[in-house]
């Protein structure tokens, strides 16, 4: 079981480092919206999501209504419901009701990716460790960003911005190399996303991701309908 | 309005979206189509998040592209996550020094 902890912490590390740099930017932005460093950190601790938080502080800044806040969060974060559903299919039997309730708090794009692309079923220990490292990076980055502002040279923060994407690439390439179906889905999703960005720029990024991912996955499921063996050896 | 109330609504809504499907959907899905679909979702989500955003990640298309290429090559060689992520950042940083 110790290896579950170690593996979780190791998998959480690139996420935590990536989050640190991304949330640094969020911290800077929050202060610009008139939010204190402590409140900004509290938002990061209770939400752990980039797009939703960015939209949230904008609503706070202009004193929008609570209904608007709730609706915006619902729409931007709706993808987590889909991810939770997908992840629920790859859980270890030890993942009981209480563990599910607790661990669901940490379903983010990156944590979901690391957990659901795991070959073994996900244990509570593994997921908690990934969440812990990621959350530490996310919250401390927010606080540092809010307090330090723009002290780090832009060349460093800019390069750190690639960290998360590098990790995404490291997750999708090996299975795409092995399975033509995954490769097809990855390419379809990328092409749709590029088209979406160019021709439908008014769609928010959260929505665009849902649309492109659902479309690519549906096409994949149609093109490669029966492949139980491949799924089993995932 | 107090910021605490905003944060409460924000966090509450976000938590419920995450918690409800993950906690209360416990049975295995029988439909093969649905299972294939859910199997592809994470890869599709990551791909849609990465492209085309990765090419603007550093604010410069050239250094972003170099970092992306480094990540693709190392990922193809099955290097661990942290190595690929670090190499992407490092190569983009070094490229940034020359432009």
mmCIF file of C-alpha atoms in Angstrom:
data_model
loop_
_atom_site.group_PDB
_atom_site.id
_atom_site.type_symbol
_atom_site.label_atom_id
_atom_site.label_comp_id
_atom_site.label_asym_id
_atom_site.label_seq_id
_atom_site.Cartn_x
_atom_site.Cartn_y
_atom_site.Cartn_z
ATOM 1 C CA UNK A 1 0.000 0.000 0.000
ATOM 2 C CA UNK A 2 2.992 2.293 0.593
ATOM 3 C CA UNK A 3 3.603 2.246 -3.143
ATOM 4 C CA UNK A 4 0.117 3.696 -3.651
ATOM 5 C CA UNK A 5 1.143 6.677 -1.513
ATOM 6 C CA UNK A 6 4.472 7.070 -3.263
ATOM 7 C CA UNK A 7 2.934 6.723 -6.689
ATOM 8 C CA UNK A 8 0.207 9.203 -5.819
ATOM 9 C CA UNK A 9 2.682 11.785 -4.577
ATOM 10 C CA UNK A 10 4.892 11.286 -7.649
ATOM 11 C CA UNK A 11 1.971 11.643 -10.039
ATOM 12 C CA UNK A 12 0.808 14.684 -8.110
ATOM 13 C CA UNK A 13 4.158 16.427 -8.415
ATOM 14 C CA UNK A 14 3.972 17.663 -12.017
ATOM 15 C CA UNK A 15 0.363 18.679 -11.374
ATOM 16 C CA UNK A 16 1.345 20.572 -8.225
ATOM 17 C CA UNK A 17 4.218 22.343 -9.985
ATOM 18 C CA UNK A 18 2.068 23.192 -12.970
ATOM 19 C CA UNK A 19 -0.699 24.440 -10.691
ATOM 20 C CA UNK A 20 1.786 26.548 -8.771
ATOM 21 C CA UNK A 21 2.584 28.562 -11.866
ATOM 22 C CA UNK A 22 -1.000 28.753 -13.129
ATOM 23 C CA UNK A 23 -2.464 29.761 -9.758
ATOM 24 C CA UNK A 24 0.302 32.345 -9.378
ATOM 25 C CA UNK A 25 -1.395 34.137 -12.237
ATOM 26 C CA UNK A 26 -4.776 33.663 -10.597
ATOM 27 C CA UNK A 27 -3.464 35.246 -7.388
ATOM 28 C CA UNK A 28 -2.248 38.291 -9.284
ATOM 29 C CA UNK A 29 -5.596 38.570 -11.051
ATOM 30 C CA UNK A 30 -7.578 38.215 -7.789
ATOM 31 C CA UNK A 31 -5.724 41.105 -6.171
ATOM 32 C CA UNK A 32 -6.445 43.205 -9.250
ATOM 33 C CA UNK A 33 -10.146 42.408 -8.677
ATOM 34 C CA UNK A 34 -9.876 43.835 -5.167
ATOM 35 C CA UNK A 35 -9.779 40.473 -3.385
ATOM 36 C CA UNK A 36 -7.363 39.965 -0.473
ATOM 37 C CA UNK A 37 -4.594 37.352 -0.597
ATOM 38 C CA UNK A 38 -6.321 35.333 2.139
ATOM 39 C CA UNK A 39 -9.691 35.375 0.379
ATOM 40 C CA UNK A 40 -8.035 34.452 -2.917
ATOM 41 C CA UNK A 41 -6.312 31.498 -1.240
ATOM 42 C CA UNK A 42 -9.613 30.490 0.350
ATOM 43 C CA UNK A 43 -11.254 30.489 -3.082
ATOM 44 C CA UNK A 44 -8.473 28.286 -4.435
ATOM 45 C CA UNK A 45 -8.687 25.926 -1.467
ATOM 46 C CA UNK A 46 -12.451 25.473 -1.766
ATOM 47 C CA UNK A 47 -12.704 25.318 -5.559
ATOM 48 C CA UNK A 48 -9.468 23.976 -7.070
ATOM 49 C CA UNK A 49 -10.415 24.875 -10.625
ATOM 50 C CA UNK A 50 -8.938 27.485 -12.923
ATOM 51 C CA UNK A 51 -11.672 28.532 -15.335
ATOM 52 C CA UNK A 52 -14.440 28.581 -12.707
ATOM 53 C CA UNK A 53 -12.381 30.656 -10.319
ATOM 54 C CA UNK A 54 -11.325 33.138 -12.978
ATOM 55 C CA UNK A 55 -14.994 33.678 -13.867
ATOM 56 C CA UNK A 56 -15.919 33.780 -10.167
ATOM 57 C CA UNK A 57 -13.594 36.601 -9.160
ATOM 58 C CA UNK A 58 -14.808 38.625 -12.097
ATOM 59 C CA UNK A 59 -18.395 38.264 -10.809
ATOM 60 C CA UNK A 60 -17.276 39.185 -7.288
ATOM 61 C CA UNK A 61 -15.435 42.231 -8.600
ATOM 62 C CA UNK A 62 -18.551 43.643 -10.234
ATOM 63 C CA UNK A 63 -20.879 42.471 -7.436
ATOM 64 C CA UNK A 64 -22.942 40.186 -9.684
ATOM 65 C CA UNK A 65 -25.886 38.196 -8.349
ATOM 66 C CA UNK A 66 -25.527 34.868 -6.548
ATOM 67 C CA UNK A 67 -27.766 33.221 -9.145
ATOM 68 C CA UNK A 68 -25.347 34.291 -11.840
ATOM 69 C CA UNK A 69 -22.452 32.958 -9.788
ATOM 70 C CA UNK A 70 -24.178 29.589 -9.331
ATOM 71 C CA UNK A 71 -25.123 29.290 -13.012
ATOM 72 C CA UNK A 72 -21.676 30.238 -14.299
ATOM 73 C CA UNK A 73 -19.997 27.740 -11.986
ATOM 74 C CA UNK A 74 -22.474 25.071 -13.023
ATOM 75 C CA UNK A 75 -21.820 25.601 -16.726
ATOM 76 C CA UNK A 76 -18.039 25.963 -16.562
ATOM 77 C CA UNK A 77 -17.593 23.030 -14.186
ATOM 78 C CA UNK A 78 -20.156 20.716 -15.726
ATOM 79 C CA UNK A 79 -17.323 18.723 -17.276
ATOM 80 C CA UNK A 80 -16.426 17.460 -13.802
ATOM 81 C CA UNK A 81 -19.751 15.617 -13.660
ATOM 82 C CA UNK A 82 -18.832 13.796 -16.853
ATOM 83 C CA UNK A 83 -15.353 13.086 -15.504
ATOM 84 C CA UNK A 84 -16.749 11.804 -12.215
ATOM 85 C CA UNK A 85 -18.987 9.448 -14.136
ATOM 86 C CA UNK A 86 -16.098 8.187 -16.242
ATOM 87 C CA UNK A 87 -13.783 7.838 -13.260
ATOM 88 C CA UNK A 88 -16.401 5.936 -11.265
ATOM 89 C CA UNK A 89 -15.832 3.043 -13.702
ATOM 90 C CA UNK A 90 -12.176 2.643 -12.767
ATOM 91 C CA UNK A 91 -12.275 2.577 -8.960
ATOM 92 C CA UNK A 92 -10.862 0.016 -6.583
ATOM 93 C CA UNK A 93 -13.476 -1.834 -4.476
ATOM 94 C CA UNK A 94 -11.993 -0.111 -1.407
ATOM 95 C CA UNK A 95 -13.423 3.151 -2.751
ATOM 96 C CA UNK A 96 -16.528 3.282 -0.535
ATOM 97 C CA UNK A 97 -19.233 5.889 -0.151
ATOM 98 C CA UNK A 98 -17.371 8.172 2.276
ATOM 99 C CA UNK A 99 -14.160 8.024 0.244
ATOM 100 C CA UNK A 100 -16.100 8.931 -2.875
ATOM 101 C CA UNK A 101 -17.707 11.891 -1.138
ATOM 102 C CA UNK A 102 -14.338 13.151 0.065
ATOM 103 C CA UNK A 103 -12.227 12.440 -3.002
ATOM 104 C CA UNK A 104 -14.786 13.958 -5.406
ATOM 105 C CA UNK A 105 -13.741 17.327 -3.978
ATOM 106 C CA UNK A 106 -10.464 16.958 -5.877
ATOM 107 C CA UNK A 107 -11.732 16.055 -9.339
ATOM 108 C CA UNK A 108 -9.971 18.503 -11.637
ATOM 109 C CA UNK A 109 -9.020 18.069 -15.297
ATOM 110 C CA UNK A 110 -5.490 17.035 -14.411
ATOM 111 C CA UNK A 111 -6.263 14.850 -11.400
ATOM 112 C CA UNK A 112 -8.992 13.145 -13.367
ATOM 113 C CA UNK A 113 -6.567 12.529 -16.207
ATOM 114 C CA UNK A 114 -3.901 11.015 -13.997
ATOM 115 C CA UNK A 115 -6.443 8.825 -12.172
ATOM 116 C CA UNK A 116 -8.484 7.621 -15.121
ATOM 117 C CA UNK A 117 -5.503 6.908 -17.357
ATOM 118 C CA UNK A 118 -4.013 4.726 -14.653
ATOM 119 C CA UNK A 119 -3.659 1.082 -15.589
ATOM 120 C CA UNK A 120 -4.605 -0.184 -12.123
ATOM 121 C CA UNK A 121 -7.942 0.652 -10.470
ATOM 122 C CA UNK A 122 -7.738 3.881 -8.484
ATOM 123 C CA UNK A 123 -7.463 3.484 -4.702
ATOM 124 C CA UNK A 124 -8.492 6.200 -2.214
ATOM 125 C CA UNK A 125 -4.888 6.496 -1.004
ATOM 126 C CA UNK A 126 -3.565 7.121 -4.499
ATOM 127 C CA UNK A 127 -6.194 9.736 -5.277
ATOM 128 C CA UNK A 128 -5.847 11.539 -1.931
ATOM 129 C CA UNK A 129 -2.093 11.815 -2.436
ATOM 130 C CA UNK A 130 -2.457 13.236 -5.935
ATOM 131 C CA UNK A 131 -5.064 15.707 -4.650
ATOM 132 C CA UNK A 132 -2.886 16.695 -1.696
ATOM 133 C CA UNK A 133 0.179 17.589 -3.772
ATOM 134 C CA UNK A 134 -1.942 19.316 -6.399
ATOM 135 C CA UNK A 135 -3.914 21.325 -3.810
ATOM 136 C CA UNK A 136 -0.761 22.443 -1.999
ATOM 137 C CA UNK A 137 0.603 23.746 -5.305
ATOM 138 C CA UNK A 138 -2.685 25.377 -6.255
ATOM 139 C CA UNK A 139 -3.288 27.174 -2.947
ATOM 140 C CA UNK A 140 0.297 28.208 -2.236
ATOM 141 C CA UNK A 141 0.686 29.445 -5.805
ATOM 142 C CA UNK A 142 -2.423 31.580 -5.399
ATOM 143 C CA UNK A 143 -1.156 33.046 -2.146
ATOM 144 C CA UNK A 144 2.318 33.716 -3.543
ATOM 145 C CA UNK A 145 0.879 35.289 -6.675
ATOM 146 C CA UNK A 146 -1.402 37.530 -4.627
ATOM 147 C CA UNK A 147 1.392 38.609 -2.277
ATOM 148 C CA UNK A 148 4.406 38.759 -4.559
ATOM 149 C CA UNK A 149 2.633 40.029 -7.620
ATOM 150 C CA UNK A 150 4.907 40.216 -10.582
ATOM 151 C CA UNK A 151 8.288 39.636 -8.955
ATOM 152 C CA UNK A 152 9.238 36.497 -10.909
ATOM 153 C CA UNK A 153 10.721 37.321 -14.323
ATOM 154 C CA UNK A 154 8.129 36.857 -17.069
ATOM 155 C CA UNK A 155 10.467 34.512 -18.939
ATOM 156 C CA UNK A 156 10.218 32.033 -16.051
ATOM 157 C CA UNK A 157 6.450 32.211 -15.511
ATOM 158 C CA UNK A 158 5.904 31.967 -19.267
ATOM 159 C CA UNK A 159 7.958 28.778 -19.520
ATOM 160 C CA UNK A 160 6.215 27.317 -16.463
ATOM 161 C CA UNK A 161 2.948 27.749 -18.346
ATOM 162 C CA UNK A 162 3.979 24.793 -20.523
ATOM 163 C CA UNK A 163 4.328 22.443 -17.571
ATOM 164 C CA UNK A 164 0.692 21.330 -17.449
ATOM 165 C CA UNK A 165 0.468 20.851 -21.190
ATOM 166 C CA UNK A 166 3.667 18.833 -21.175
ATOM 167 C CA UNK A 167 2.028 16.580 -18.647
ATOM 168 C CA UNK A 168 -1.130 16.225 -20.741
ATOM 169 C CA UNK A 169 0.989 15.206 -23.707
ATOM 170 C CA UNK A 170 2.862 12.672 -21.568
ATOM 171 C CA UNK A 171 -0.490 11.136 -20.595
ATOM 172 C CA UNK A 172 -2.064 10.861 -24.043
ATOM 173 C CA UNK A 173 0.878 9.887 -26.256
ATOM 174 C CA UNK A 174 1.839 6.423 -24.895
ATOM 175 C CA UNK A 175 -1.696 4.926 -25.165
ATOM 176 C CA UNK A 176 -2.182 6.662 -28.535
ATOM 177 C CA UNK A 177 0.987 4.965 -29.710
ATOM 178 C CA UNK A 178 -0.401 1.589 -28.681
ATOM 179 C CA UNK A 179 -4.042 1.886 -29.743
ATOM 180 C CA UNK A 180 -5.156 3.265 -33.056
ATOM 181 C CA UNK A 181 -8.576 4.033 -31.545
ATOM 182 C CA UNK A 182 -7.074 6.317 -28.882
ATOM 183 C CA UNK A 183 -4.884 7.981 -31.506
ATOM 184 C CA UNK A 184 -7.965 8.640 -33.654
ATOM 185 C CA UNK A 185 -9.907 10.116 -30.723
ATOM 186 C CA UNK A 186 -6.966 12.324 -29.721
ATOM 187 C CA UNK A 187 -6.557 13.672 -33.260
ATOM 188 C CA UNK A 188 -10.294 14.231 -33.734
ATOM 189 C CA UNK A 189 -10.547 16.092 -30.422
ATOM 190 C CA UNK A 190 -7.520 18.257 -31.274
ATOM 191 C CA UNK A 191 -8.855 19.126 -34.732
ATOM 192 C CA UNK A 192 -12.340 19.940 -33.374
ATOM 193 C CA UNK A 193 -10.794 22.081 -30.657
ATOM 194 C CA UNK A 194 -8.712 24.040 -33.156
ATOM 195 C CA UNK A 195 -11.763 24.533 -35.416
ATOM 196 C CA UNK A 196 -13.853 25.583 -32.414
ATOM 197 C CA UNK A 197 -11.300 28.167 -31.372
ATOM 198 C CA UNK A 198 -11.060 29.649 -34.853
ATOM 199 C CA UNK A 199 -14.644 29.594 -36.008
ATOM 200 C CA UNK A 200 -16.620 29.727 -32.748
ATOM 201 C CA UNK A 201 -14.472 31.931 -30.486
ATOM 202 C CA UNK A 202 -17.535 33.067 -28.485
ATOM 203 C CA UNK A 203 -17.886 29.653 -26.855
ATOM 204 C CA UNK A 204 -16.239 29.683 -23.407
ATOM 205 C CA UNK A 205 -13.274 27.348 -23.025
ATOM 206 C CA UNK A 206 -15.087 25.090 -20.535
ATOM 207 C CA UNK A 207 -17.936 24.572 -22.988
ATOM 208 C CA UNK A 208 -15.641 24.120 -25.958
ATOM 209 C CA UNK A 209 -13.821 21.326 -24.134
ATOM 210 C CA UNK A 210 -17.090 19.536 -23.318
ATOM 211 C CA UNK A 211 -18.360 19.788 -26.894
ATOM 212 C CA UNK A 212 -15.111 18.673 -28.531
ATOM 213 C CA UNK A 213 -14.456 15.859 -26.056
ATOM 214 C CA UNK A 214 -17.995 14.472 -26.230
ATOM 215 C CA UNK A 215 -18.024 14.645 -30.031
ATOM 216 C CA UNK A 216 -14.614 12.970 -30.380
ATOM 217 C CA UNK A 217 -15.523 10.240 -27.869
ATOM 218 C CA UNK A 218 -18.845 9.520 -29.570
ATOM 219 C CA UNK A 219 -17.104 9.265 -32.950
ATOM 220 C CA UNK A 220 -14.475 6.999 -31.387
ATOM 221 C CA UNK A 221 -17.120 4.768 -29.836
ATOM 222 C CA UNK A 222 -18.824 4.488 -33.238
ATOM 223 C CA UNK A 223 -15.632 3.825 -35.192
ATOM 224 C CA UNK A 224 -14.202 1.312 -32.738
ATOM 225 C CA UNK A 225 -17.244 -0.236 -31.091
ATOM 226 C CA UNK A 226 -16.053 -3.596 -29.784
ATOM 227 C CA UNK A 227 -12.593 -3.804 -28.327
ATOM 228 C CA UNK A 228 -13.013 -5.296 -24.881
ATOM 229 C CA UNK A 229 -9.504 -6.697 -24.836
ATOM 230 C CA UNK A 230 -7.974 -3.293 -25.298
ATOM 231 C CA UNK A 231 -10.163 -1.885 -22.557
ATOM 232 C CA UNK A 232 -9.189 -4.690 -20.244
ATOM 233 C CA UNK A 233 -5.481 -4.131 -20.716
ATOM 234 C CA UNK A 234 -5.826 -0.372 -20.238
ATOM 235 C CA UNK B 1 -22.657 41.560 -0.572
ATOM 236 C CA UNK B 2 -20.059 39.863 1.602
ATOM 237 C CA UNK B 3 -17.339 37.979 -0.250
ATOM 238 C CA UNK B 4 -17.863 35.010 2.094
ATOM 239 C CA UNK B 5 -21.316 34.387 0.602
ATOM 240 C CA UNK B 6 -19.921 34.473 -2.927
ATOM 241 C CA UNK B 7 -17.211 32.002 -1.988
ATOM 242 C CA UNK B 8 -19.768 29.752 -0.293
ATOM 243 C CA UNK B 9 -22.000 29.639 -3.398
ATOM 244 C CA UNK B 10 -19.011 29.131 -5.689
ATOM 245 C CA UNK B 11 -17.552 26.306 -3.644
ATOM 246 C CA UNK B 12 -20.943 24.704 -2.944
ATOM 247 C CA UNK B 13 -22.014 24.520 -6.578
ATOM 248 C CA UNK B 14 -18.601 23.305 -7.715
ATOM 249 C CA UNK B 15 -18.511 20.596 -5.048
ATOM 250 C CA UNK B 16 -22.007 19.291 -5.818
ATOM 251 C CA UNK B 17 -21.186 18.977 -9.531
ATOM 252 C CA UNK B 18 -18.166 16.894 -8.644
ATOM 253 C CA UNK B 19 -19.654 14.915 -5.804
ATOM 254 C CA UNK B 20 -23.093 13.792 -7.043
ATOM 255 C CA UNK B 21 -22.151 11.681 -10.103
ATOM 256 C CA UNK B 22 -18.954 10.357 -8.563
ATOM 257 C CA UNK B 23 -20.563 9.303 -5.284
ATOM 258 C CA UNK B 24 -23.975 8.040 -6.323
ATOM 259 C CA UNK B 25 -23.138 6.318 -9.564
ATOM 260 C CA UNK B 26 -21.726 3.049 -8.325
ATOM 261 C CA UNK B 27 -22.892 0.317 -10.697
ATOM 262 C CA UNK B 28 -20.887 -0.860 -13.683
ATOM 263 C CA UNK B 29 -22.216 0.419 -16.973
ATOM 264 C CA UNK B 30 -23.500 -2.438 -19.142
ATOM 265 C CA UNK B 31 -23.789 -0.692 -22.497
ATOM 266 C CA UNK B 32 -20.684 -1.381 -24.583
ATOM 267 C CA UNK B 33 -21.135 1.823 -26.495
ATOM 268 C CA UNK B 34 -21.288 3.871 -23.305
ATOM 269 C CA UNK B 35 -18.253 2.104 -21.889
ATOM 270 C CA UNK B 36 -16.238 2.821 -25.014
ATOM 271 C CA UNK B 37 -17.419 6.400 -24.869
ATOM 272 C CA UNK B 38 -16.334 6.851 -21.242
ATOM 273 C CA UNK B 39 -13.031 5.128 -22.002
ATOM 274 C CA UNK B 40 -12.255 7.757 -24.643
ATOM 275 C CA UNK B 41 -13.433 10.790 -22.650
ATOM 276 C CA UNK B 42 -10.238 11.468 -20.681
ATOM 277 C CA UNK B 43 -8.003 11.341 -23.778
ATOM 278 C CA UNK B 44 -10.423 13.518 -25.724
ATOM 279 C CA UNK B 45 -10.652 16.049 -22.877
ATOM 280 C CA UNK B 46 -6.875 16.317 -22.569
ATOM 281 C CA UNK B 47 -6.371 16.614 -26.294
ATOM 282 C CA UNK B 48 -9.028 19.331 -26.596
ATOM 283 C CA UNK B 49 -7.480 21.205 -23.673
ATOM 284 C CA UNK B 50 -3.969 20.933 -25.079
ATOM 285 C CA UNK B 51 -4.627 21.885 -28.685
ATOM 286 C CA UNK B 52 -4.486 24.619 -29.771
ATOM 287 C CA UNK B 53 -3.904 26.234 -26.327
ATOM 288 C CA UNK B 54 -0.407 24.757 -25.983
ATOM 289 C CA UNK B 55 0.852 26.898 -28.862
ATOM 290 C CA UNK B 56 0.075 30.044 -26.872
ATOM 291 C CA UNK B 57 1.148 28.693 -23.491
ATOM 292 C CA UNK B 58 4.288 30.811 -23.171
ATOM 293 C CA UNK B 59 2.874 33.817 -24.972
ATOM 294 C CA UNK B 60 5.244 33.122 -27.872
ATOM 295 C CA UNK B 61 4.361 30.682 -30.632
ATOM 296 C CA UNK B 62 7.960 29.673 -31.412
ATOM 297 C CA UNK B 63 9.039 28.792 -27.859
ATOM 298 C CA UNK B 64 5.658 27.113 -27.256
ATOM 299 C CA UNK B 65 6.100 25.009 -30.380
ATOM 300 C CA UNK B 66 9.628 23.985 -29.366
ATOM 301 C CA UNK B 67 8.383 22.987 -25.897
ATOM 302 C CA UNK B 68 5.488 21.065 -27.446
ATOM 303 C CA UNK B 69 7.815 19.223 -29.813
ATOM 304 C CA UNK B 70 10.125 18.297 -26.931
ATOM 305 C CA UNK B 71 7.159 16.982 -24.954
ATOM 306 C CA UNK B 72 5.847 14.955 -27.910
ATOM 307 C CA UNK B 73 9.217 13.322 -28.537
ATOM 308 C CA UNK B 74 9.907 12.459 -24.893
ATOM 309 C CA UNK B 75 6.338 11.226 -24.376
ATOM 310 C CA UNK B 76 6.741 9.023 -27.438
ATOM 311 C CA UNK B 77 9.820 7.536 -25.767
ATOM 312 C CA UNK B 78 7.647 6.725 -22.722
ATOM 313 C CA UNK B 79 9.481 9.003 -20.285
ATOM 314 C CA UNK B 80 7.747 9.730 -16.964
ATOM 315 C CA UNK B 81 5.255 12.604 -16.600
ATOM 316 C CA UNK B 82 7.496 14.895 -14.596
ATOM 317 C CA UNK B 83 10.394 14.486 -17.048
ATOM 318 C CA UNK B 84 8.227 15.323 -20.041
ATOM 319 C CA UNK B 85 6.647 18.304 -18.281
ATOM 320 C CA UNK B 86 10.006 19.647 -17.092
ATOM 321 C CA UNK B 87 11.618 19.193 -20.521
ATOM 322 C CA UNK B 88 8.762 21.084 -22.180
ATOM 323 C CA UNK B 89 9.229 24.031 -19.812
ATOM 324 C CA UNK B 90 13.016 23.960 -19.931
ATOM 325 C CA UNK B 91 13.252 23.827 -23.722
ATOM 326 C CA UNK B 92 10.708 26.645 -24.040
ATOM 327 C CA UNK B 93 12.685 28.706 -21.524
ATOM 328 C CA UNK B 94 15.969 28.178 -23.364
ATOM 329 C CA UNK B 95 14.325 28.959 -26.706
ATOM 330 C CA UNK B 96 12.910 32.103 -25.136
ATOM 331 C CA UNK B 97 16.443 33.309 -24.388
ATOM 332 C CA UNK B 98 17.248 33.382 -28.098
ATOM 333 C CA UNK B 99 14.155 35.217 -29.361
#
